[in-house]
Amino acid sequence: MISALKNDLESIFKDIQISAPEDDRLIINAQKDAVLTILKFFKDKGYDHLAMISCTDWIEEDEFELIYIVGSYSVYAPAAEDITSDKSGVSKEAAFNGGNILLKTRISRKDPRFITAIPVFENSEPYEREIHELFGVDFKGHPRLTPLFLEREYKIPPFRKDFDTRRYVKDFFDQIPFVENKEK
Amino acid sequence: MRELELYFGPQHLGMVGNFSITLKVEGDRIIEAAANPGYLHRGFEKLMELRTWIQNFPLVCRINVVEPDPMEMIYAMAVEKLANLEVPERAHYIRSIYLELSRVSSHLFGLWAYSNMLGFDTVAQWAMYHRDLVLDLFEELTGGRVYHIYIWPGGVRRDFPDGFKDRIVNTLHTIGGCVPDYDAAFFNNRLFYERSKGIGQISQEDAKRLGGVGQVLRATGVKHDIRKAESYAAYNSIDWDIHTREDGDAYSRIWVIRNEMIESVHMIFKLLDAMPEGDAYKKVQNPFKWKIPKGEAYVKIESSRGELGLYMVSNGGDKPYRVNFRTPSYTHGLTILEKMLRNASIADVGNIMISLYVVAPEIDR
Amino acid sequence: MDRNDIKKWFKSPDKMGDKYSLWAIYFCTGCGIIEIPPVITARWDAERFGVIPVATPRQSNLFLITGYVSVKTLRAIIRTYEQMPEPKYTVGFGSCPINGGMYWDSYNTIKHLDKYIPIDGWIAGCMPRPEAIFVAVTHLWTLIDQGKAKAYVKYREKYGLYRKNQEMALGKLDWPPLYTTGGGND
């Protein structure tokens, strides 16, 4: 149940705020040192599916917020026997059905550095690569922080709030002349 | 033998969409593969921050070309969650029927791609024709063949027209009547078995570890479907099954797709029977002045490729503050594809890729 | 349609051959590609118009640029276009290659495709219907008949200007110039 999980979390980890806005969502605000341990904790509890890693640019507070969204494969199983026979040891009580955990942490915007979550969830690799490219966050221990999507280099990573895409279009694409106009 | 680096795509017949892979090969065996997406990156999530809540609908459906409808659905769901909007009961049913129709059309498209790639040209022609019949239904309902923008916060844009139910039934009977033909020509064909058995195999542990969802996961025997677990729309009110296979190879994946397609058709019939009368939409405020209270939401649905998620943050304004999609092709096309291609042969790249059902714009966004 | 007009075939076999064997390169440049499979299969059957998809640029003479062009795709498009043998025809499919369409403020899509490669004609709309492709093909026939589908000649004549624009968008290009003469080349 959600309350059991909440109590567990509060007894193990200090300095975290937990809220449960709906019965199937758990939002946790954690300090950045604790993130990997909490992810590991959830993985051991049977939340074995990292749905995504997202990043929000809170420019007014001068911080980036990293959001790890964790779900589970096993609790999705509708039939009761699938849950009890599951090897991860999750009983129906321990998990809230089909829920998602949103683990959030804030990092400084001036010096955006964090550690990679690949040791815990292997599929975080492309997400971190994307956040590195679009927000400029450095993930320590990531094997290849090479460009994923972009061909051009941008002075400010394009998904930051201070990157003005409309001005960029005006300054760059609109400056390239039409071939007809240049003749004369 | 000498190692070579080989560029596969973006202009290549074995490629689905605009996508490329860099292969490190020795002879014809692939030692390492690196997916190289980004040919379709438009920065949707940035553009959506600059447009109002309603203006984002035309953008959001263009993220996935093959099936734009789950994209509309998930965006509408997130807006409804943030704005605390109720949806009428009938709209839930219409949405489910519409989403299942789109699943059928998307699976037929996938069947076209896969059978075409395996050399079953006749089956490919059938599948594409049958997809077009479904598109005709969409066209009648929404006016658009490919992009529909039909689902709306608070319901759907308009109710079914007169006699539309019958036409859905007719079309699905036409398609369903051809299932024996499909089976004889393709699914029970020994050539299909031999060309796809053991290709792109992945174990259940690996699929879970690398974030597989949808058919990729169900083909390894995991009963994982968001329509069941975290039910949305009207999926809870009817009786249906999740189809799985055990082997986790291309053959199993295509069989899962086939069974799902048939299940979808049955679901549409059941939904049509159970559909209540009533309003199909609830009036929302003037969309030009619509402000949505501060908050954040993570919603997820099952698109025809697997778990589709949307994380959305509102800061109380008339535009979203941050939008981020979790698309099923993302992990399939990046991590799982790279894993599957290791030690495969060059000739199987297209086979593996198309059986994974990757849609490139969904990765790039 | 003058496909069976035997006199015309004798008079200008090259034009007639071009018109009725427009082989389109199979390159999924954008979301417009979703309408290509229906068009080339049984229901709409583009082969009635002599349009078939081919695998390599060396065999093709029609380039349908289907949908928005990101900066990364532009590089592939230029490479593909330059590999096609002449005479070659380009048609921009959808609103996005015309002026950016709904991605007019995206930082990663080029807005006007005709700044980088020459275009013979446009099909507006998002998404254009399959019929629109056929209308475009018949228009292209007329243009070929009248000798107006000469975009590839323009590319040769003004290659320097095009190349300069390409380099502005993509940085230094890692392949040698296709032509050594042409406007703008010093």
XYZ file of C-alpha atoms in Angstrom:
735
model
C 0.000 0.000 0.000
C 1.047 3.497 -0.572
C 1.162 4.416 3.108
C 3.402 1.442 3.887
C 5.806 2.485 1.170
C 5.704 6.041 2.412
C 6.522 5.019 5.978
C 9.333 2.790 4.776
C 10.837 5.598 2.805
C 10.596 8.093 5.625
C 12.253 5.770 8.095
C 15.190 5.007 5.803
C 15.857 8.321 4.138
C 16.115 11.658 5.846
C 15.624 14.991 4.128
C 12.992 13.872 1.673
C 9.506 15.201 1.172
C 6.866 12.790 0.009
C 3.469 13.630 -1.309
C 0.809 11.475 -2.864
C -1.538 13.655 -4.901
C -3.448 10.646 -6.246
C -3.569 7.036 -5.150
C -1.310 5.919 -7.948
C 1.321 8.641 -7.909
C 4.025 9.212 -5.369
C 6.066 12.383 -5.654
C 9.344 12.474 -3.792
C 11.611 15.484 -3.480
C 15.095 14.359 -2.545
C 18.543 15.800 -2.095
C 20.796 15.021 -4.999
C 23.126 12.707 -3.082
C 20.267 10.413 -2.169
C 18.835 9.913 -5.665
C 20.725 6.803 -6.654
C 20.111 5.137 -3.304
C 16.407 5.827 -3.531
C 16.295 4.506 -7.098
C 18.082 1.386 -5.912
C 15.605 1.067 -3.040
C 12.691 1.161 -5.449
C 14.327 -1.265 -7.807
C 14.739 -3.753 -4.979
C 11.116 -3.219 -4.054
C 10.079 -4.327 -7.524
C 9.829 -1.010 -9.341
C 11.994 -2.293 -12.129
C 10.918 -0.053 -14.964
C 12.421 3.374 -15.457
C 9.823 5.057 -17.629
C 11.743 8.220 -18.297
C 14.115 10.850 -17.040
C 12.984 14.380 -17.586
C 14.409 17.770 -16.837
C 12.724 21.090 -16.152
C 14.457 24.411 -16.296
C 13.302 26.602 -13.384
C 15.068 29.684 -14.549
C 13.696 31.983 -11.883
C 15.014 29.789 -9.115
C 18.227 29.238 -11.050
C 17.895 25.487 -10.826
C 17.334 22.459 -13.000
C 14.954 19.831 -11.776
C 15.628 16.227 -12.757
C 12.630 13.920 -12.643
C 13.024 10.155 -12.573
C 9.762 8.398 -13.307
C 9.778 4.819 -12.130
C 7.087 2.226 -12.654
C 6.880 -1.502 -12.432
C 6.413 -4.378 -14.811
C 5.251 -6.848 -12.240
C 2.471 -4.936 -10.538
C 0.848 -4.430 -13.906
C -0.052 -8.079 -14.131
C -3.796 -8.282 -13.663
C -4.108 -11.835 -12.412
C -3.287 -12.457 -8.770
C -1.210 -15.569 -9.410
C 1.152 -13.589 -11.631
C 1.971 -11.301 -8.753
C 2.599 -13.949 -6.127
C 4.687 -16.080 -8.451
C 6.849 -13.130 -9.399
C 10.475 -13.576 -8.495
C 11.050 -10.038 -7.344
C 9.094 -10.800 -4.203
C 6.597 -8.007 -4.495
C 3.419 -8.865 -2.739
C 0.227 -7.166 -3.735
C 0.265 -5.160 -0.540
C 3.723 -3.757 -1.022
C 2.944 -2.096 -4.281
C 0.151 0.146 -5.332
C -1.354 -1.106 -8.522
C 0.051 0.311 -11.690
C 1.435 3.343 -9.977
C 4.293 5.579 -10.812
C 6.901 7.212 -8.651
C 8.176 10.631 -9.535
C 11.529 11.174 -7.900
C 12.681 14.750 -8.185
C 15.875 16.481 -7.364
C 17.263 19.928 -7.973
C 20.697 20.797 -9.239
C 22.355 24.133 -9.704
C 21.844 25.806 -13.026
C 25.216 27.514 -13.122
C 27.204 24.330 -12.783
C 24.854 21.568 -13.906
C 26.468 18.305 -12.919
C 24.990 15.067 -11.790
C 25.838 11.390 -11.668
C 24.584 8.830 -14.106
C 21.879 6.343 -13.168
C 23.127 3.680 -15.575
C 24.390 1.374 -12.772
C 20.828 1.149 -11.469
C 18.754 1.422 -14.639
C 20.545 0.612 -17.838
C 17.990 2.273 -20.066
C 18.698 5.687 -18.580
C 21.535 5.996 -21.060
C 19.693 7.704 -23.950
C 17.680 9.901 -21.611
C 20.774 11.265 -19.958
C 22.381 11.746 -23.311
C 19.362 13.721 -24.439
C 19.327 15.876 -21.305
C 23.019 16.505 -21.741
C 22.427 17.681 -25.260
C 19.271 19.708 -24.797
C 19.908 21.161 -21.331
C 23.644 20.929 -20.942
C 23.619 18.815 -17.803
C 26.778 16.781 -17.338
C 26.339 13.234 -16.110
C 29.431 11.874 -14.432
C 30.223 8.299 -15.369
C 28.176 8.295 -18.570
C 30.053 6.383 -21.270
C 29.100 8.505 -24.288
C 27.792 12.008 -23.924
C 27.984 12.583 -27.654
C 25.345 14.539 -29.572
C 22.174 12.557 -30.111
C 19.825 14.732 -32.126
C 21.422 17.988 -33.098
C 23.578 18.684 -36.095
C 24.480 22.277 -35.330
C 26.023 23.536 -32.168
C 24.128 26.060 -30.106
C 25.673 28.509 -27.687
C 22.902 27.875 -25.187
C 21.488 24.344 -25.144
C 18.150 24.749 -26.939
C 15.767 23.478 -24.295
C 16.855 25.976 -21.689
C 14.358 28.712 -21.089
C 16.761 31.475 -22.040
C 17.224 30.035 -25.525
C 14.854 32.000 -27.732
C 14.075 29.762 -30.664
C 12.164 32.459 -32.548
C 15.066 34.850 -32.396
C 17.413 32.072 -33.414
C 15.298 31.400 -36.499
C 15.337 35.084 -37.370
C 19.044 35.437 -36.812
C 20.075 32.303 -38.572
C 17.670 30.689 -41.033
C 16.153 33.943 -42.253
C 19.603 35.345 -43.001
C 20.326 32.705 -45.604
C 19.408 34.340 -48.916
C 17.185 32.937 -51.632
C 19.126 31.981 -54.677
C 16.927 34.040 -57.018
C 17.275 37.213 -54.997
C 21.019 37.148 -55.022
C 21.322 37.164 -58.778
C 20.451 40.575 -60.391
C 39.346 -10.099 -40.335
C 39.363 -6.342 -40.645
C 36.837 -4.240 -38.790
C 34.869 -1.794 -40.853
C 32.513 0.989 -40.042
C 29.353 0.913 -42.065
C 26.671 3.580 -42.280
C 23.190 2.147 -42.571
C 20.591 4.730 -43.554
C 18.968 7.216 -43.627
C 18.363 6.572 -47.325
C 18.050 2.827 -47.299
C 15.273 0.419 -48.188
C 15.646 -1.588 -45.006
C 15.147 1.498 -42.915
C 11.906 2.529 -41.340
C 11.684 6.249 -41.548
C 14.493 8.701 -41.409
C 16.935 7.036 -39.090
C 20.408 5.695 -39.355
C 22.654 3.228 -37.616
C 26.413 3.123 -37.544
C 27.553 -0.478 -37.623
C 30.964 -1.771 -36.763
C 31.281 -4.973 -38.759
C 33.712 -7.790 -39.188
C 32.858 -9.714 -42.321
C 29.105 -9.586 -42.239
C 28.845 -9.946 -38.487
C 28.001 -6.816 -36.517
C 30.288 -6.232 -33.575
C 28.730 -3.054 -32.379
C 25.878 -0.847 -33.464
C 25.235 2.767 -32.581
C 21.827 4.208 -33.363
C 22.011 7.662 -34.849
C 18.664 9.432 -34.548
C 17.919 13.137 -34.903
C 17.003 13.373 -38.575
C 13.481 14.273 -37.558
C 14.173 16.375 -34.503
C 11.958 19.437 -34.524
C 12.150 20.314 -30.871
C 8.449 19.731 -30.275
C 8.709 20.075 -26.551
C 10.271 23.497 -26.954
C 7.726 24.607 -29.531
C 4.891 23.526 -27.278
C 6.107 25.846 -24.572
C 5.470 28.725 -26.950
C 1.908 27.795 -27.898
C -1.310 27.836 -25.914
C -2.903 24.695 -24.550
C -5.261 24.309 -27.488
C -2.771 25.382 -30.143
C -0.659 22.420 -29.158
C -3.120 19.887 -30.508
C -2.012 20.162 -34.125
C 1.590 19.856 -32.995
C 1.182 16.941 -30.671
C -0.364 14.583 -33.193
C 2.564 15.060 -35.535
C 4.961 13.410 -33.139
C 3.961 9.992 -34.335
C 2.932 9.883 -37.954
C 1.766 6.306 -38.071
C -0.732 6.693 -35.276
C -1.318 10.285 -34.204
C -4.378 9.440 -32.125
C -2.760 8.156 -28.915
C -0.724 11.362 -28.932
C -3.876 13.473 -28.931
C -5.326 11.244 -26.268
C -2.405 11.513 -23.925
C -2.134 15.250 -24.310
C -5.849 15.664 -23.706
C -5.577 13.402 -20.659
C -2.755 15.445 -19.201
C -4.643 18.703 -19.771
C -7.738 17.206 -18.180
C -5.748 16.067 -15.199
C -4.131 19.452 -14.689
C -7.347 21.369 -15.240
C -9.529 18.889 -13.340
C -11.895 18.342 -16.234
C -14.512 15.633 -16.222
C -15.199 13.673 -19.374
C -18.717 12.420 -20.182
C -19.223 8.676 -20.183
C -20.053 8.498 -23.880
C -16.875 10.344 -24.783
C -14.858 7.667 -23.006
C -16.409 5.035 -25.235
C -15.934 7.063 -28.383
C -12.318 7.648 -27.454
C -11.715 3.960 -26.870
C -13.283 2.986 -30.179
C -11.290 5.637 -31.951
C -8.039 4.581 -30.311
C -8.645 0.932 -31.144
C -9.361 1.846 -34.751
C -6.077 3.669 -34.813
C -4.365 0.633 -33.316
C -5.767 -1.516 -36.103
C -4.599 0.927 -38.743
C -1.180 1.222 -37.173
C -0.762 -2.534 -36.881
C -1.789 -2.937 -40.503
C 0.878 -0.414 -41.395
C 3.376 -2.429 -39.400
C 2.235 -5.575 -41.144
C 2.732 -3.851 -44.481
C 6.256 -2.866 -43.565
C 7.191 -6.263 -42.222
C 5.655 -8.397 -44.945
C 7.031 -6.094 -47.615
C 10.481 -6.415 -46.132
C 10.219 -10.212 -45.965
C 9.176 -10.344 -49.604
C 5.473 -11.050 -49.158
C 4.326 -8.381 -51.577
C 0.754 -9.604 -51.888
C 0.166 -9.496 -48.159
C 1.694 -6.038 -48.081
C -0.775 -4.830 -50.684
C -3.703 -6.261 -48.719
C -2.548 -4.725 -45.471
C -2.123 -1.297 -46.985
C -5.518 -1.503 -48.658
C -7.204 -2.505 -45.425
C -5.455 0.302 -43.595
C -6.863 2.676 -46.159
C -10.364 1.449 -45.373
C -9.824 2.410 -41.744
C -8.468 5.765 -42.850
C -11.716 6.283 -44.756
C -13.559 5.911 -41.475
C -11.298 8.486 -39.892
C -11.813 10.777 -42.807
C -15.554 10.617 -42.450
C -15.363 11.184 -38.723
C -12.775 13.937 -38.585
C -12.078 15.213 -42.070
C -8.448 14.172 -42.100
C -6.879 11.052 -43.488
C -3.697 11.060 -41.494
C -3.944 13.734 -38.824
C -7.294 13.950 -37.134
C -7.227 16.167 -34.013
C -10.420 14.553 -32.836
C -9.853 14.063 -29.134
C -10.285 17.272 -27.216
C -10.030 18.206 -23.556
C -13.408 17.350 -22.105
C -14.353 14.738 -24.659
C -14.179 14.496 -28.406
C -14.804 17.208 -30.943
C -18.074 15.836 -32.253
C -20.286 12.830 -31.844
C -20.416 9.971 -34.316
C -22.430 10.887 -37.417
C -25.594 8.980 -38.310
C -24.986 5.428 -39.371
C -21.322 5.619 -38.513
C -21.564 2.632 -36.199
C -22.754 0.475 -39.068
C -19.944 1.625 -41.262
C -17.388 0.783 -38.584
C -18.920 -2.687 -38.318
C -18.922 -3.098 -42.097
C -15.309 -2.082 -42.466
C -14.165 -4.295 -39.634
C -16.098 -7.223 -41.089
C -14.350 -6.653 -44.400
C -10.975 -6.680 -42.704
C -11.845 -9.504 -40.337
C -13.150 -11.620 -43.203
C -9.670 -11.562 -44.672
C -7.970 -12.932 -41.577
C -8.053 -16.514 -42.961
C -6.394 -15.223 -46.117
C -3.742 -13.436 -44.108
C -3.165 -16.577 -42.085
C -2.869 -18.788 -45.114
C -0.619 -16.444 -47.035
C 1.498 -15.092 -44.256
C 1.124 -16.097 -40.632
C 0.926 -19.836 -41.186
C 3.323 -19.706 -44.075
C 6.461 -21.711 -43.538
C 8.521 -19.001 -45.224
C 7.422 -16.437 -42.684
C 8.462 -18.825 -39.934
C 11.829 -19.462 -41.444
C 12.573 -15.869 -42.257
C 11.720 -14.526 -38.843
C 12.264 -17.304 -36.306
C 15.132 -16.519 -33.995
C 15.773 -13.098 -35.521
C 16.302 -10.337 -33.003
C 15.776 -12.531 -30.008
C 15.734 -10.993 -26.563
C 15.220 -12.605 -23.190
C 12.647 -11.439 -20.705
C 15.295 -10.166 -18.303
C 17.031 -8.157 -20.997
C 13.780 -6.711 -22.254
C 12.908 -5.550 -18.755
C 16.391 -4.325 -18.008
C 16.558 -2.245 -21.167
C 13.124 -0.732 -20.789
C 11.144 -2.687 -23.354
C 7.406 -2.128 -23.524
C 4.566 -3.134 -25.795
C 5.009 -6.032 -28.201
C 8.691 -6.336 -27.472
C 7.891 -7.126 -23.864
C 4.717 -9.091 -24.502
C 6.552 -11.285 -26.993
C 8.804 -12.388 -24.139
C 5.881 -13.485 -22.035
C 5.198 -10.522 -19.760
C 1.547 -9.610 -19.421
C 2.058 -5.898 -19.398
C -0.569 -3.612 -20.818
C -1.466 -0.211 -19.504
C -5.005 -0.526 -20.751
C -5.454 -3.183 -18.081
C -3.217 -1.994 -15.283
C -3.906 1.706 -15.222
C -7.085 1.694 -17.163
C -8.191 4.817 -18.957
C -11.120 5.675 -21.226
C -13.595 2.777 -21.290
C -11.211 -0.166 -21.349
C -12.258 -1.241 -17.897
C -15.868 -1.725 -18.793
C -15.367 -4.486 -21.318
C -13.788 -7.883 -21.180
C -10.606 -8.477 -23.148
C -7.292 -10.289 -23.052
C -3.614 -9.478 -23.259
C -1.841 -11.616 -25.838
C 1.652 -12.847 -25.190
C 4.211 -15.171 -26.743
C 7.211 -16.729 -25.119
C 10.182 -16.585 -27.449
C 10.922 -12.899 -27.778
C 11.978 -13.002 -31.428
C 10.642 -11.283 -34.536
C 8.257 -14.167 -35.197
C 6.657 -13.822 -31.771
C 6.430 -10.058 -32.055
C 4.564 -10.213 -35.350
C 2.246 -12.875 -33.952
C 1.505 -10.687 -30.955
C 0.667 -7.875 -33.344
C -1.692 -10.127 -35.271
C -3.492 -11.313 -32.162
C -3.747 -7.811 -30.799
C -5.269 -6.602 -33.997
C -7.971 -9.243 -33.813
C -8.504 -8.488 -30.136
C -8.888 -4.799 -30.989
C -11.575 -5.574 -33.520
C -13.452 -7.606 -30.933
C -13.025 -4.804 -28.446
C -14.524 -2.292 -30.864
C -17.574 -4.510 -31.314
C -17.991 -4.816 -27.567
C -17.515 -1.098 -27.039
C -20.034 -0.280 -29.748
C -22.589 -2.503 -28.060
C -21.990 -1.030 -24.630
C -21.831 2.597 -25.716
C -24.217 4.752 -23.680
C -26.189 7.712 -24.953
C -25.376 11.209 -23.825
C -23.045 14.079 -24.577
C -19.827 13.501 -26.418
C -18.088 16.555 -25.080
C -18.158 19.063 -22.331
C -17.759 22.663 -23.204
C -14.396 24.066 -22.172
C -13.702 27.712 -21.528
C -12.689 30.107 -24.214
C -9.499 28.430 -25.401
C -7.808 31.746 -26.104
C -7.958 32.768 -22.478
C -7.683 29.346 -20.962
C -5.324 29.253 -18.014
C -4.574 25.980 -16.294
C -3.697 25.926 -12.586
C -0.202 25.250 -11.396
C 0.766 21.626 -11.130
C 2.373 18.665 -12.783
C 1.041 15.453 -14.209
C 2.405 12.187 -15.501
C -0.082 10.247 -17.573
C 0.451 7.149 -19.619
C -1.486 5.112 -22.116
C -0.834 2.105 -24.276
C -0.168 3.149 -27.833
C 0.155 0.449 -30.441
C 3.877 0.315 -29.700
C 3.794 0.232 -25.943
C 3.812 2.557 -23.016
C 3.422 6.168 -24.012
C 3.935 8.645 -21.225
C 3.668 12.379 -20.894
C 5.127 14.496 -18.145
C 3.652 17.971 -18.166
C 4.215 20.944 -15.908
C 1.993 23.987 -15.759
C 3.006 27.153 -13.994
C -0.491 28.578 -14.021
C -0.205 30.250 -17.383
C -1.915 29.874 -20.727
C 0.912 27.738 -22.064
C 2.564 24.595 -20.738
C 5.792 25.214 -18.860
C 7.393 21.912 -19.734
C 6.244 18.981 -21.826
C 8.169 15.762 -22.110
C 7.091 12.625 -23.888
C 8.138 9.130 -23.060
C 7.657 7.347 -26.341
C 7.858 3.577 -26.719
C 10.131 3.723 -29.751
C 12.683 5.641 -27.750
C 14.029 2.715 -25.772
C 13.231 0.226 -28.536
C 15.091 2.168 -31.173
C 18.051 3.171 -29.053
C 18.928 0.692 -26.330
C 17.158 -2.491 -27.421
C 18.052 -2.112 -31.079
C 21.713 -1.673 -30.216
C 21.583 -4.765 -28.032
C 19.825 -6.889 -30.644
C 22.129 -5.882 -33.460
C 25.184 -7.062 -31.617
C 26.344 -10.295 -33.290
C 23.568 -10.171 -35.870
C 24.390 -10.228 -39.562
C 24.073 -7.199 -41.805
C 21.265 -8.804 -43.795
C 19.102 -8.967 -40.687
C 19.302 -5.296 -39.743
C 16.132 -4.314 -41.574
C 14.329 -7.386 -40.310
C 15.193 -6.632 -36.689
C 14.429 -2.976 -36.991
C 11.024 -3.352 -38.614
C 10.022 -6.149 -36.264
C 10.809 -3.817 -33.361
C 8.229 -1.516 -34.858
C 10.276 1.623 -34.448
C 8.822 4.906 -35.663
C 11.647 7.377 -36.086
C 9.791 10.688 -35.456
C 8.708 9.321 -32.117
C 12.331 8.971 -31.079
C 13.419 12.370 -32.270
C 10.349 14.415 -31.459
C -2.532 12.071 -71.393
C -0.540 11.506 -74.509
C 1.039 8.241 -73.548
C -0.295 6.467 -76.635
C 0.492 9.287 -79.028
C 2.996 7.495 -81.221
C 3.923 10.607 -83.191
C 5.036 12.346 -80.048
C 7.158 9.405 -79.071
C 9.002 9.691 -82.391
C 9.265 13.456 -82.167
C 10.710 13.740 -78.678
C 11.442 10.342 -77.209
C 13.540 11.800 -74.388
C 10.728 13.964 -73.054
C 8.180 11.185 -73.336
C 10.502 8.772 -71.631
C 11.086 11.209 -68.780
C 7.416 11.888 -68.389
C 6.212 8.347 -68.134
C 8.999 6.881 -66.089
C 9.259 9.126 -63.084
C 11.034 6.897 -60.654
C 10.884 8.257 -57.170
C 13.689 7.706 -54.735
C 12.508 5.951 -51.619
C 13.770 8.304 -48.963
C 11.608 8.952 -45.918
C 12.553 12.559 -45.272
C 9.629 13.495 -43.068
C 6.136 12.646 -41.992
C 4.793 12.928 -45.538
C 6.217 9.497 -46.161
C 3.155 8.058 -44.468
C 1.137 8.763 -47.625
C 3.653 7.128 -49.933
C 2.876 3.468 -49.080
C -0.835 3.903 -49.876
C 0.070 5.708 -53.072
C 2.373 2.999 -54.332
C 0.116 0.094 -53.379
C -3.031 -1.252 -54.912
C -5.613 1.296 -53.915
C -4.116 4.465 -55.353
C -1.557 2.741 -57.567
C 0.953 5.338 -58.627
C 2.257 3.005 -61.278
C -0.620 4.141 -63.464
C 1.319 7.361 -63.722
C 4.647 5.653 -64.203
C 5.758 6.526 -60.698
C 7.462 3.714 -58.817
C 9.733 3.850 -55.804
C 13.317 2.780 -56.327
C 15.988 1.945 -53.839
C 18.964 4.003 -54.850
C 19.390 7.564 -56.058
C 21.308 6.326 -59.075
C 18.164 4.765 -60.522
C 15.791 7.574 -59.805
C 14.825 10.831 -61.420
C 12.093 12.102 -59.117
C 12.815 13.289 -55.603
C 9.723 13.722 -53.456
C 10.803 15.623 -50.391
C 8.133 14.470 -48.020
C 7.728 16.855 -45.176
C 9.827 18.995 -42.899
C 13.571 19.015 -43.331
C 15.739 19.137 -40.263
C 19.294 20.373 -40.509
C 20.612 16.845 -40.180
C 18.338 15.563 -42.951
C 19.376 18.413 -45.237
C 22.831 16.920 -45.441
C 21.394 13.576 -46.531
C 19.052 15.265 -48.984
C 21.883 17.160 -50.663
C 23.973 13.997 -50.902
C 21.063 12.070 -52.366
C 20.129 14.829 -54.780
C 23.663 15.143 -56.062
C 23.877 11.409 -56.649
C 20.809 11.367 -58.887
C 21.581 11.385 -62.603
C 20.173 14.139 -64.785
C 17.503 14.935 -65.779
C 16.067 14.969 -62.274
C 12.980 16.554 -60.832
C 12.290 17.593 -57.268
C 8.884 18.093 -55.727
C 8.391 19.449 -52.229
C 5.576 17.563 -50.552
C 3.661 19.254 -47.761
C 3.767 22.726 -46.291
C 6.930 22.370 -44.277
C 9.568 22.440 -47.026
C 7.831 25.471 -48.567
C 8.218 27.880 -45.679
C 8.573 25.862 -42.512
C 4.862 25.192 -42.107
C 3.932 24.700 -38.516
C 7.582 24.432 -37.556
C 8.240 28.010 -38.592
C 9.886 28.757 -35.251
C 11.746 25.506 -34.746
C 15.470 25.867 -34.224
C 16.246 22.644 -36.039
C 14.225 22.682 -39.257
C 15.359 24.600 -42.276
C 12.507 26.755 -43.441
C 12.839 27.196 -47.188
C 14.115 24.140 -48.928
C 14.644 25.986 -52.212
C 17.469 27.919 -50.648
C 19.536 24.756 -50.626
C 18.415 22.674 -53.573
C 16.257 23.713 -56.535
C 12.609 22.661 -56.577
C 10.386 22.103 -59.598
C 7.081 22.248 -57.828
C 5.325 22.199 -54.508
C 2.395 20.300 -53.110
C 0.859 22.359 -50.331
C -1.054 20.927 -47.404
C -0.487 18.959 -44.290
C -0.939 16.136 -45.097
C -1.638 16.398 -48.863
C -3.965 13.684 -50.045
C -2.805 10.942 -52.426
C -4.682 12.646 -55.248
C -2.487 15.684 -54.746
C 0.548 13.615 -55.635
C -1.093 12.592 -58.884
C -2.051 16.168 -59.665
C 1.547 17.143 -59.023
C 2.765 14.392 -61.314
C 0.466 15.510 -64.129
C 1.629 19.087 -63.614
C 5.176 17.885 -63.789
C 4.342 16.221 -67.116
C 3.144 19.549 -68.456
C 6.275 21.268 -67.214
C 8.481 18.633 -68.826
C 6.532 18.979 -72.058
C 7.021 22.716 -72.096
C 10.650 22.397 -71.120
C 10.113 24.261 -67.868
C 11.130 21.593 -65.393
C 14.705 22.769 -65.457
C 15.566 22.970 -61.802
C 18.541 20.694 -62.244
C 19.921 23.041 -64.896
C 19.556 25.901 -62.462
C 21.422 23.895 -59.868
C 24.282 23.470 -62.293
C 24.289 27.115 -63.286
C 24.116 28.529 -59.804
C 25.892 25.794 -57.987
C 28.164 28.215 -56.213
C 25.292 30.068 -54.620
C 23.591 26.863 -53.567
C 26.781 25.486 -52.158
C 27.348 28.702 -50.223
C 23.892 28.437 -48.677
C 24.455 24.795 -47.854
C 27.684 25.629 -46.134
C 25.990 28.397 -44.184
C 23.480 25.925 -42.794
C 25.676 22.900 -42.306
C 29.137 24.259 -41.769
C 31.968 22.890 -43.846
C 30.775 20.164 -46.201
C 32.885 17.058 -46.228
C 32.375 16.189 -49.872
C 33.891 17.912 -52.905
C 31.767 20.279 -55.017
C 29.672 18.566 -57.650
C 30.378 21.173 -60.296
C 33.391 23.393 -60.607
C 31.629 26.039 -62.666
C 28.485 27.972 -61.910
C 27.374 31.344 -60.627
C 28.984 32.537 -57.476
C 32.065 30.387 -57.929
C 35.098 32.574 -57.911
